[in-house]
Amino acid sequence: VFWSCVNITVFYVTYQYYKHEAKFFYLRDMLGVSLCLSRGSASVLNLNSAAIFLPMCRTLLVKFRGTKMTKRFIRRGIDRGHFIHVVCASFLLMATVVHVVAHICNAIHFSTNFNEEFSEVNVATFKGENPCKLILTTLAGVSGILMVLLLVMISLLSVPTIRKHSFQLFWYVHHCFPVYYLLLLSHSLGGLLKEQCNVQTHVPGCTMDVGAIPEPVWDMVLRINTILIYLADKVWRNLQSRYPVIVQSVIFHPADVVELEFEKEKFKASPGQYILLMCDKVSHIEWHPFTLTRCPTKCNPTFTIHIRVKGDWTCKFMMCVELVTIRFFVDGPFGGSSQDVFKYNTSVCIAGGVGITPFAAVLNELRMRASLGNLKLRSLYLIWICRQVDCFQWFAEMITDLYWKLWRENCPDVLNVRLFLTGNSTPNLSTLPKFLLKRVSLGRPEMKTIFQEIAKCQTK
């Protein structure tokens, strides 16, 4: 809602500026409302082309999120960086459609409304000139067409269905964005729309010769600044991730899950954060996100991730994970919403399948703590939904260890575990520890009932 209001305001202010500003009198007389529409949509387009970078500046956002002055609603926005990125992309596409249609109308009006007395503000050289020629023979026109084609391609391959089944194709095309920004910068330098430069000595509306200059491209400064911020963030991340990490162990779990234990010098992380992992035997340019399932501590500098083998990258990774020559590179860590679990008296963690990984780091943090006395968290509810009983084996030992630790410290009520099996086949529960066995339910959870129970317990 906030970003919609910002975009509407930017469009409205720009539209009114071009509608009433004296220096655009002759251009406005020639092009009509399509001038205002093209410039209003251009402002929205430029704003989102700049803003779309910011949610991807991961290192900067992690530093900002970790400061004490960052309020909760700001942290929520930072955690939803991907959603903000998609919202900016949506406004970018909508503005592009309006901008393209408006400029097609502008090309037609340049041709049909050609006036020899004011040729300096006209792109056409004579009345009735082919509008297609005006578009296809100018820098702004050609760069605009290429940008539209690139945006269409990036947008189509970002559809969840395509991204899920062919992530590599999505990833490679998505990283064509430098080409888009080079075209965008050259598009602004076209100088097709001109403003009157002698408004003080020449009253708009008379028949004297008009002095005209291309519009100043102030919006280019905004785009360049955000690009520089993104590049600085990228360079810093590349410097931090240029050395391979040490692989301490590889453990194969049921249901096609691999646990990797790494060690990296000066690596610090918090429960709920994630890393980007690159495997040189699979691809030198693909970095994939994986949530930390155990964070490094003073006593144990190693950290772990769990990878579910599903998809083209993970399948290739599985084939070469045990090779001696394989090298892994780690970028991060980066923030996530699960970091705030310890900031509340009561936290409810709900996960499906391998989505348990961020909460596994939280449970490991509780397990590794020497004492829970100075912790604000007093009740942690873990609701884990899986199709196969084998999935519970991934963290069964860790959850059981935590339970006994809490029992020894006389605070067993801190952890409340509820497991749900949704598979059709009859499960064999004998492999589970007693503690977990008593907490397994068949079928989907009734979330409304569970929330009511939790609320009732917390109001006592």
Short mmCIF file of C-alpha atoms in Angstrom, two decimals:
data_model
loop_
_atom_site.label_atom_id
_atom_site.label_comp_id
_atom_site.label_asym_id
_atom_site.label_seq_id
_atom_site.Cartn_x
_atom_site.Cartn_y
_atom_site.Cartn_z
CA VAL A 1 0.00 0.00 0.00
CA PHE A 2 2.80 2.39 0.94
CA TRP A 3 4.69 1.76 -2.29
CA SER A 4 1.49 2.13 -4.33
CA CYS A 5 0.92 5.56 -2.77
CA VAL A 6 4.52 6.56 -3.52
CA ASN A 7 4.20 5.53 -7.17
CA ILE A 8 0.83 7.24 -7.60
CA THR A 9 2.23 10.43 -6.07
CA VAL A 10 5.30 10.38 -8.33
CA PHE A 11 3.12 9.82 -11.40
CA TYR A 12 0.66 12.57 -10.44
CA VAL A 13 3.33 15.19 -9.64
CA THR A 14 5.19 14.51 -12.90
CA TYR A 15 1.96 14.48 -14.92
CA GLN A 16 0.92 17.88 -13.51
CA TYR A 17 4.40 19.29 -14.05
CA TYR A 18 4.36 18.51 -17.77
CA LYS A 19 0.74 19.59 -18.06
CA HIS A 20 1.27 23.11 -16.69
CA GLU A 21 4.97 24.02 -17.01
CA ALA A 22 5.49 26.86 -19.52
CA LYS A 23 8.68 25.47 -21.08
CA PHE A 24 6.73 22.47 -22.41
CA PHE A 25 4.03 24.60 -24.07
CA TYR A 26 4.99 23.80 -27.68
CA LEU A 27 5.75 20.17 -26.98
CA ARG A 28 2.45 19.83 -25.13
CA ASP A 29 0.58 21.56 -27.96
CA MET A 30 2.03 19.06 -30.40
CA LEU A 31 1.75 15.82 -28.39
CA GLY A 32 -1.23 16.44 -26.11
CA VAL A 33 -1.94 14.21 -23.11
CA SER A 34 0.44 11.49 -24.34
CA LEU A 35 3.36 13.75 -23.34
CA CYS A 36 2.15 13.86 -19.73
CA LEU A 37 1.47 10.12 -19.69
CA SER A 38 4.87 9.25 -21.13
CA ARG A 39 6.72 11.44 -18.63
CA GLY A 40 4.61 10.37 -15.64
CA SER A 41 5.15 6.68 -16.44
CA ALA A 42 8.85 7.38 -17.07
CA SER A 43 9.20 8.75 -13.53
CA VAL A 44 7.53 5.64 -12.08
CA LEU A 45 9.70 3.45 -14.30
CA ASN A 46 12.90 5.19 -13.20
CA LEU A 47 11.90 5.08 -9.53
CA ASN A 48 11.30 1.34 -9.60
CA SER A 49 14.35 0.65 -11.76
CA ALA A 50 16.37 2.24 -8.97
CA ALA A 51 14.44 0.81 -6.00
CA ILE A 52 14.42 -2.75 -7.33
CA PHE A 53 18.14 -2.97 -6.56
CA LEU A 54 17.91 -2.09 -2.86
CA PRO A 55 16.24 -5.33 -1.60
CA MET A 56 19.10 -7.22 -3.27
CA CYS A 57 21.82 -5.34 -1.34
CA ARG A 58 21.98 -8.16 1.19
CA THR A 59 25.09 -7.15 3.13
CA LEU A 60 23.85 -3.60 3.57
CA LEU A 61 20.45 -4.83 4.76
CA VAL A 62 22.00 -7.28 7.24
CA LYS A 63 24.06 -4.48 8.78
CA PHE A 64 21.06 -2.15 8.91
CA ARG A 65 18.75 -4.82 10.33
CA GLY A 66 21.18 -5.56 13.13
CA THR A 67 21.26 -2.01 14.51
CA LYS A 68 19.28 -1.20 17.65
CA MET A 69 17.52 1.75 16.02
CA THR A 70 15.86 -0.50 13.42
CA LYS A 71 12.21 -0.79 14.44
CA ARG A 72 10.21 -3.99 14.16
CA PHE A 73 8.15 -2.88 11.13
CA ILE A 74 11.37 -1.97 9.32
CA ARG A 75 12.84 -5.39 10.09
CA ARG A 76 9.68 -6.97 8.70
CA GLY A 77 10.16 -5.01 5.48
CA ILE A 78 13.81 -6.06 5.24
CA ASP A 79 12.87 -9.71 5.80
CA ARG A 80 10.40 -9.47 2.91
CA GLY A 81 13.06 -8.26 0.51
CA HIS A 82 12.03 -10.74 -2.17
CA PHE A 83 8.40 -9.58 -1.98
CA ILE A 84 9.49 -5.92 -2.22
CA HIS A 85 11.64 -6.84 -5.23
CA VAL A 86 8.59 -8.42 -6.92
CA VAL A 87 6.40 -5.39 -6.08
CA CYS A 88 8.95 -3.03 -7.65
CA ALA A 89 9.11 -5.29 -10.71
CA SER A 90 5.30 -5.22 -11.01
CA PHE A 91 5.17 -1.41 -10.96
CA LEU A 92 8.08 -1.37 -13.40
CA LEU A 93 6.14 -3.53 -15.86
CA MET A 94 2.93 -1.50 -15.49
CA ALA A 95 4.83 1.74 -16.05
CA THR A 96 6.55 0.20 -19.08
CA VAL A 97 3.21 -0.64 -20.72
CA VAL A 98 1.91 2.93 -20.22
CA HIS A 99 5.24 4.40 -21.34
CA VAL A 100 5.37 2.34 -24.54
CA VAL A 101 1.78 3.15 -25.54
CA ALA A 102 2.28 6.85 -24.77
CA HIS A 103 5.46 7.03 -26.86
CA ILE A 104 3.79 5.29 -29.80
CA CYS A 105 1.16 8.04 -29.63
CA ASN A 106 3.95 10.63 -29.37
CA ALA A 107 5.58 9.31 -32.55
CA ILE A 108 2.25 9.57 -34.38
CA HIS A 109 1.65 13.11 -33.07
CA PHE A 110 5.17 14.22 -34.03
CA SER A 111 4.33 13.22 -37.59
CA THR A 112 0.72 14.43 -37.88
CA ASN A 113 1.18 17.69 -35.92
CA PHE A 114 4.47 18.72 -37.52
CA ASN A 115 4.95 22.51 -37.57
CA GLU A 116 7.83 24.07 -39.51
CA GLU A 117 7.84 27.14 -37.23
CA PHE A 118 8.74 25.00 -34.20
CA SER A 119 10.89 22.31 -35.82
CA GLU A 120 13.43 22.46 -32.98
CA VAL A 121 11.06 20.69 -30.59
CA ASN A 122 9.91 18.15 -33.18
CA VAL A 123 11.54 14.79 -33.80
CA ALA A 124 9.97 14.46 -37.25
CA THR A 125 11.60 16.29 -40.17
CA PHE A 126 8.44 16.75 -42.23
CA LYS A 127 4.67 16.36 -41.91
CA GLY A 128 3.41 12.83 -42.45
CA GLU A 129 6.75 11.13 -41.74
CA ASN A 130 6.38 7.44 -40.94
CA PRO A 131 6.08 7.06 -37.11
CA CYS A 132 7.81 3.67 -37.29
CA LYS A 133 10.84 5.37 -38.83
CA LEU A 134 10.95 7.81 -35.90
CA ILE A 135 11.03 4.89 -33.48
CA LEU A 136 13.41 2.60 -35.36
CA THR A 137 16.02 5.22 -36.33
CA THR A 138 16.54 6.91 -32.97
CA LEU A 139 18.66 5.84 -30.00
CA ALA A 140 15.70 6.19 -27.64
CA GLY A 141 13.47 4.10 -29.89
CA VAL A 142 15.90 1.24 -30.49
CA SER A 143 17.03 1.07 -26.85
CA GLY A 144 13.38 1.17 -25.76
CA ILE A 145 12.46 -1.80 -27.96
CA LEU A 146 15.41 -3.82 -26.68
CA MET A 147 14.51 -3.01 -23.07
CA VAL A 148 10.91 -4.10 -23.58
CA LEU A 149 12.03 -7.41 -25.10
CA LEU A 150 14.44 -7.99 -22.23
CA LEU A 151 11.82 -7.15 -19.59
CA VAL A 152 9.28 -9.48 -21.21
CA MET A 153 11.82 -12.31 -21.26
CA ILE A 154 12.88 -11.75 -17.63
CA SER A 155 9.24 -11.50 -16.48
CA LEU A 156 8.04 -14.63 -18.26
CA LEU A 157 10.91 -16.72 -16.91
CA SER A 158 10.23 -15.41 -13.39
CA VAL A 159 6.82 -17.10 -13.29
CA PRO A 160 6.89 -19.57 -10.34
CA THR A 161 6.10 -22.59 -12.55
CA ILE A 162 9.01 -21.93 -14.91
CA ARG A 163 11.34 -20.94 -12.09
CA LYS A 164 10.57 -24.16 -10.24
CA HIS A 165 11.14 -26.51 -13.18
CA SER A 166 14.02 -24.67 -14.85
CA PHE A 167 15.76 -22.57 -12.24
CA GLN A 168 18.99 -22.33 -14.24
CA LEU A 169 17.21 -20.71 -17.19
CA PHE A 170 15.52 -18.25 -14.83
CA TRP A 171 18.83 -17.49 -13.10
CA TYR A 172 20.84 -16.88 -16.27
CA VAL A 173 18.21 -14.64 -17.89
CA HIS A 174 17.63 -12.74 -14.64
CA HIS A 175 21.31 -11.85 -14.56
CA CYS A 176 21.00 -10.03 -17.88
CA PHE A 177 19.94 -6.99 -15.84
CA PRO A 178 23.24 -5.11 -16.51
CA VAL A 179 22.26 -5.02 -20.19
CA TYR A 180 18.89 -3.54 -19.24
CA TYR A 181 20.51 -0.78 -17.19
CA LEU A 182 23.01 0.08 -19.92
CA LEU A 183 20.10 0.39 -22.33
CA LEU A 184 18.18 2.48 -19.79
CA LEU A 185 21.08 4.91 -19.41
CA SER A 186 21.47 5.22 -23.18
CA HIS A 187 17.69 5.63 -23.51
CA SER A 188 17.82 8.75 -21.35
CA LEU A 189 20.60 10.23 -23.49
CA GLY A 190 18.46 10.11 -26.64
CA GLY A 191 17.21 13.66 -26.06
CA LEU A 192 14.02 13.29 -28.11
CA LEU A 193 11.76 15.35 -25.87
CA LYS A 194 13.02 18.93 -25.68
CA GLU A 195 12.12 21.84 -23.43
CA GLN A 196 12.06 25.56 -24.29
CA CYS A 197 15.23 27.21 -23.01
CA ASN A 198 14.28 30.91 -23.50
CA VAL A 199 11.06 31.16 -21.50
CA GLN A 200 12.25 34.41 -19.85
CA THR A 201 12.64 36.28 -23.17
CA HIS A 202 10.11 34.44 -25.28
CA VAL A 203 6.51 34.10 -24.09
CA PRO A 204 5.21 30.59 -24.86
CA GLY A 205 2.44 30.78 -27.44
CA CYS A 206 3.83 33.45 -29.81
CA THR A 207 5.20 32.68 -33.26
CA MET A 208 8.87 33.54 -32.70
CA ASP A 209 11.59 30.96 -33.16
CA VAL A 210 11.88 28.66 -30.19
CA GLY A 211 15.19 27.82 -28.56
CA ALA A 212 15.10 24.21 -27.41
CA ILE A 213 17.42 21.92 -25.50
CA PRO A 214 17.05 18.28 -24.49
CA GLU A 215 15.47 17.64 -21.10
CA PRO A 216 17.94 17.33 -18.23
CA VAL A 217 18.23 13.74 -17.12
CA TRP A 218 18.08 14.25 -13.35
CA ASP A 219 16.59 10.80 -12.87
CA MET A 220 19.85 9.32 -14.16
CA VAL A 221 21.54 10.46 -10.95
CA LEU A 222 19.09 8.37 -8.90
CA ARG A 223 19.67 5.29 -11.02
CA ILE A 224 23.45 5.64 -11.00
CA ASN A 225 23.54 6.10 -7.22
CA THR A 226 21.54 2.94 -6.55
CA ILE A 227 23.64 1.01 -9.07
CA LEU A 228 26.79 2.17 -7.27
CA ILE A 229 25.33 1.06 -3.91
CA TYR A 230 24.50 -2.35 -5.38
CA LEU A 231 27.95 -2.68 -6.98
CA ALA A 232 29.66 -1.74 -3.70
CA ASP A 233 27.57 -4.36 -1.90
CA LYS A 234 28.42 -6.93 -4.59
CA VAL A 235 32.16 -6.19 -4.49
CA TRP A 236 32.21 -6.52 -0.70
CA ARG A 237 30.38 -9.84 -0.88
CA ASN A 238 32.79 -11.13 -3.55
CA LEU A 239 35.75 -10.22 -1.36
CA GLN A 240 34.20 -12.03 1.61
CA SER A 241 33.36 -15.18 -0.38
CA ARG A 242 36.46 -15.48 -2.58
CA TYR A 243 38.06 -18.28 -0.52
CA PRO A 244 36.62 -21.82 -0.31
CA VAL A 245 35.28 -23.07 3.02
CA ILE A 246 36.54 -26.17 4.79
CA VAL A 247 34.16 -29.15 4.64
CA GLN A 248 34.27 -30.91 7.99
CA SER A 249 31.70 -33.63 7.31
CA VAL A 250 29.02 -34.85 4.92
CA ILE A 251 26.09 -36.80 6.38
CA PHE A 252 23.35 -38.44 4.32
CA HIS A 253 19.89 -38.38 5.90
CA PRO A 254 16.64 -40.15 4.90
CA ALA A 255 14.32 -38.65 2.26
CA ASP A 256 17.18 -37.35 0.06
CA VAL A 257 18.65 -34.84 2.48
CA VAL A 258 22.37 -34.11 2.85
CA GLU A 259 23.88 -32.39 5.87
CA LEU A 260 27.07 -30.40 5.28
CA GLU A 261 29.28 -29.14 8.08
CA PHE A 262 31.56 -26.21 7.17
CA GLU A 263 34.22 -24.14 8.84
CA LYS A 264 35.05 -20.61 7.70
CA GLU A 265 37.45 -18.17 9.31
CA LYS A 266 35.81 -15.23 11.13
CA PHE A 267 32.34 -16.45 10.16
CA LYS A 268 29.60 -15.25 12.52
CA ALA A 269 25.89 -15.94 12.20
CA SER A 270 22.63 -15.92 14.14
CA PRO A 271 19.79 -18.48 14.18
CA GLY A 272 17.38 -17.78 11.33
CA GLN A 273 20.01 -16.51 8.91
CA TYR A 274 20.91 -18.11 5.59
CA ILE A 275 23.93 -18.34 3.28
CA LEU A 276 24.45 -18.50 -0.47
CA LEU A 277 26.36 -21.61 -1.50
CA MET A 278 28.40 -22.13 -4.65
CA CYS A 279 29.78 -25.51 -5.69
CA ASP A 280 32.53 -25.23 -8.32
CA LYS A 281 31.86 -28.71 -9.72
CA VAL A 282 28.26 -27.78 -10.51
CA SER A 283 28.50 -24.13 -11.59
CA HIS A 284 30.94 -21.27 -11.04
CA ILE A 285 28.26 -18.60 -11.20
CA GLU A 286 25.23 -20.10 -9.45
CA TRP A 287 24.74 -19.25 -5.77
CA HIS A 288 21.85 -20.96 -4.00
CA PRO A 289 20.33 -19.99 -0.62
CA PHE A 290 20.34 -22.45 2.27
CA THR A 291 19.30 -21.74 5.85
CA LEU A 292 21.80 -22.44 8.60
CA THR A 293 20.70 -25.33 10.79
CA ARG A 294 23.47 -24.77 13.32
CA CYS A 295 25.40 -21.55 13.85
CA PRO A 296 29.05 -21.24 14.92
CA THR A 297 29.83 -20.63 18.59
CA LYS A 298 32.97 -19.81 20.58
CA CYS A 299 33.41 -23.48 21.46
CA ASN A 300 32.51 -24.83 18.02
CA PRO A 301 33.35 -22.63 14.98
CA THR A 302 31.63 -24.92 12.49
CA PHE A 303 28.14 -24.44 11.02
CA THR A 304 25.78 -26.75 9.17
CA ILE A 305 23.18 -26.67 6.42
CA HIS A 306 20.72 -29.32 5.22
CA ILE A 307 20.08 -29.66 1.47
CA ARG A 308 17.04 -31.43 0.04
CA VAL A 309 17.91 -33.07 -3.29
CA LYS A 310 15.21 -31.68 -5.55
CA GLY A 311 15.90 -29.86 -8.80
CA ASP A 312 18.65 -29.73 -11.41
CA TRP A 313 21.31 -28.00 -9.27
CA THR A 314 20.87 -30.21 -6.20
CA CYS A 315 20.84 -33.38 -8.34
CA LYS A 316 24.18 -32.45 -9.92
CA PHE A 317 25.45 -31.49 -6.49
CA MET A 318 24.48 -34.90 -5.09
CA MET A 319 26.50 -36.66 -7.80
CA CYS A 320 29.76 -34.93 -6.89
CA VAL A 321 29.39 -34.09 -3.19
CA GLU A 322 31.84 -36.78 -2.07
CA LEU A 323 34.59 -35.89 -4.56
CA VAL A 324 37.90 -34.98 -2.95
CA THR A 325 38.49 -32.09 -5.37
CA ILE A 326 35.13 -30.43 -4.80
CA ARG A 327 35.20 -26.89 -3.39
CA PHE A 328 32.44 -24.85 -1.76
CA PHE A 329 32.21 -21.08 -1.46
CA VAL A 330 29.93 -19.33 1.03
CA ASP A 331 28.44 -15.85 0.75
CA GLY A 332 26.72 -14.39 3.79
CA PRO A 333 25.16 -14.81 6.24
CA PHE A 334 22.00 -12.88 5.44
CA GLY A 335 18.97 -12.11 7.57
CA GLY A 336 15.59 -13.75 7.93
CA SER A 337 12.43 -13.32 9.98
CA SER A 338 13.30 -16.29 12.21
CA GLN A 339 16.03 -14.16 13.81
CA ASP A 340 13.38 -12.51 15.99
CA VAL A 341 12.24 -15.72 17.71
CA PHE A 342 14.16 -14.86 20.89
CA LYS A 343 12.75 -11.32 21.08
CA TYR A 344 9.31 -12.47 22.29
CA ASN A 345 8.00 -14.25 25.37
CA THR A 346 6.14 -16.73 23.17
CA SER A 347 7.09 -17.80 19.65
CA VAL A 348 5.23 -20.19 17.34
CA CYS A 349 7.33 -21.87 14.63
CA ILE A 350 5.41 -23.61 11.83
CA ALA A 351 7.24 -25.57 9.13
CA GLY A 352 6.56 -28.04 6.36
CA GLY A 353 9.18 -30.61 5.35
CA VAL A 354 12.65 -29.16 4.85
CA GLY A 355 11.23 -25.75 5.78
CA ILE A 356 12.15 -26.71 9.35
CA THR A 357 15.78 -25.63 8.77
CA PRO A 358 15.59 -22.04 10.15
CA PHE A 359 13.89 -23.36 13.30
CA ALA A 360 16.50 -26.10 13.62
CA ALA A 361 19.07 -23.35 14.12
CA VAL A 362 16.86 -21.85 16.83
CA LEU A 363 16.58 -25.21 18.62
CA ASN A 364 20.32 -25.76 18.32
CA GLU A 365 20.91 -22.33 19.84
CA LEU A 366 18.79 -23.30 22.84
CA ARG A 367 20.61 -26.62 23.08
CA MET A 368 24.07 -25.01 23.01
CA ARG A 369 23.32 -22.25 25.52
CA ALA A 370 24.90 -22.69 28.92
CA SER A 371 21.84 -21.21 30.62
CA LEU A 372 18.37 -20.03 29.62
CA GLY A 373 17.99 -17.70 32.60
CA ASN A 374 18.74 -14.45 30.71
CA LEU A 375 16.54 -15.38 27.75
CA LYS A 376 13.34 -13.45 27.09
CA LEU A 377 11.74 -16.46 25.35
CA ARG A 378 9.63 -18.49 27.77
CA SER A 379 7.52 -20.65 25.43
CA LEU A 380 8.47 -22.07 22.04
CA TYR A 381 5.87 -23.98 20.03
CA LEU A 382 7.21 -26.08 17.16
CA ILE A 383 4.65 -27.36 14.63
CA TRP A 384 6.29 -29.55 11.98
CA ILE A 385 4.30 -31.08 9.11
CA CYS A 386 5.80 -33.83 6.91
CA ARG A 387 4.57 -36.39 4.41
CA GLN A 388 7.08 -39.09 5.42
CA VAL A 389 8.00 -40.22 8.91
CA ASP A 390 11.66 -40.43 7.84
CA CYS A 391 11.78 -36.63 7.59
CA PHE A 392 11.49 -36.37 11.36
CA GLN A 393 14.80 -38.25 11.63
CA TRP A 394 16.69 -35.21 10.31
CA PHE A 395 16.54 -33.45 13.68
CA ALA A 396 15.10 -36.13 15.98
CA GLU A 397 18.31 -36.48 17.99
CA MET A 398 18.76 -32.74 18.36
CA ILE A 399 15.15 -32.15 19.50
CA THR A 400 15.41 -35.01 21.99
CA ASP A 401 18.69 -33.67 23.39
CA LEU A 402 17.12 -30.24 23.82
CA TYR A 403 14.13 -31.74 25.59
CA TRP A 404 16.34 -33.53 28.14
CA LYS A 405 18.44 -30.43 28.66
CA LEU A 406 15.30 -28.40 29.46
CA TRP A 407 14.16 -31.18 31.75
CA ARG A 408 17.45 -31.08 33.66
CA GLU A 409 17.16 -27.29 34.02
CA ASN A 410 13.63 -27.70 35.40
CA CYS A 411 11.97 -25.85 32.50
CA PRO A 412 10.48 -28.56 30.23
CA ASP A 413 7.51 -26.34 29.38
CA VAL A 414 9.71 -24.02 27.33
CA LEU A 415 9.50 -26.38 24.32
CA ASN A 416 6.21 -27.71 22.96
CA VAL A 417 6.64 -29.99 19.93
CA ARG A 418 3.77 -31.11 17.67
CA LEU A 419 4.46 -33.33 14.66
CA PHE A 420 1.95 -34.06 11.89
CA LEU A 421 2.14 -36.80 9.24
CA THR A 422 0.11 -36.11 6.09
CA GLY A 423 1.21 -39.05 3.87
CA ASN A 424 -1.32 -41.59 2.57
CA SER A 425 0.68 -44.72 3.47
CA THR A 426 0.62 -46.28 6.94
CA PRO A 427 3.68 -44.88 8.75
CA ASN A 428 6.22 -46.93 10.68
CA LEU A 429 6.74 -44.85 13.81
CA SER A 430 9.02 -47.33 15.57
CA THR A 431 12.14 -45.50 14.34
CA LEU A 432 11.27 -42.35 16.26
CA PRO A 433 12.48 -41.62 19.81
CA LYS A 434 9.87 -41.96 22.56
CA PHE A 435 9.73 -38.23 23.15
CA LEU A 436 8.76 -37.55 19.52
CA LEU A 437 6.57 -40.65 19.16
CA LYS A 438 4.12 -39.31 21.72
CA ARG A 439 3.83 -36.04 19.83
CA VAL A 440 3.01 -37.38 16.36
CA SER A 441 -0.50 -36.89 14.94
CA LEU A 442 -1.83 -38.23 11.66
CA GLY A 443 -3.40 -35.80 9.21
CA ARG A 444 -3.23 -32.07 8.73
CA PRO A 445 -3.17 -29.80 11.78
CA GLU A 446 -6.22 -27.77 12.74
CA MET A 447 -4.38 -24.48 12.97
CA LYS A 448 -7.31 -22.49 14.33
CA THR A 449 -7.73 -24.92 17.22
CA ILE A 450 -3.99 -24.95 17.92
CA PHE A 451 -3.82 -21.15 18.00
CA GLN A 452 -6.79 -21.03 20.37
CA GLU A 453 -5.04 -23.52 22.69
CA ILE A 454 -1.82 -21.51 22.63
CA ALA A 455 -3.68 -18.26 23.33
CA LYS A 456 -5.53 -19.90 26.22
CA CYS A 457 -2.28 -21.19 27.75
CA GLN A 458 -0.56 -17.81 27.47
CA THR A 459 -3.40 -15.89 29.13
CA LYS A 460 -3.23 -17.99 32.30
#
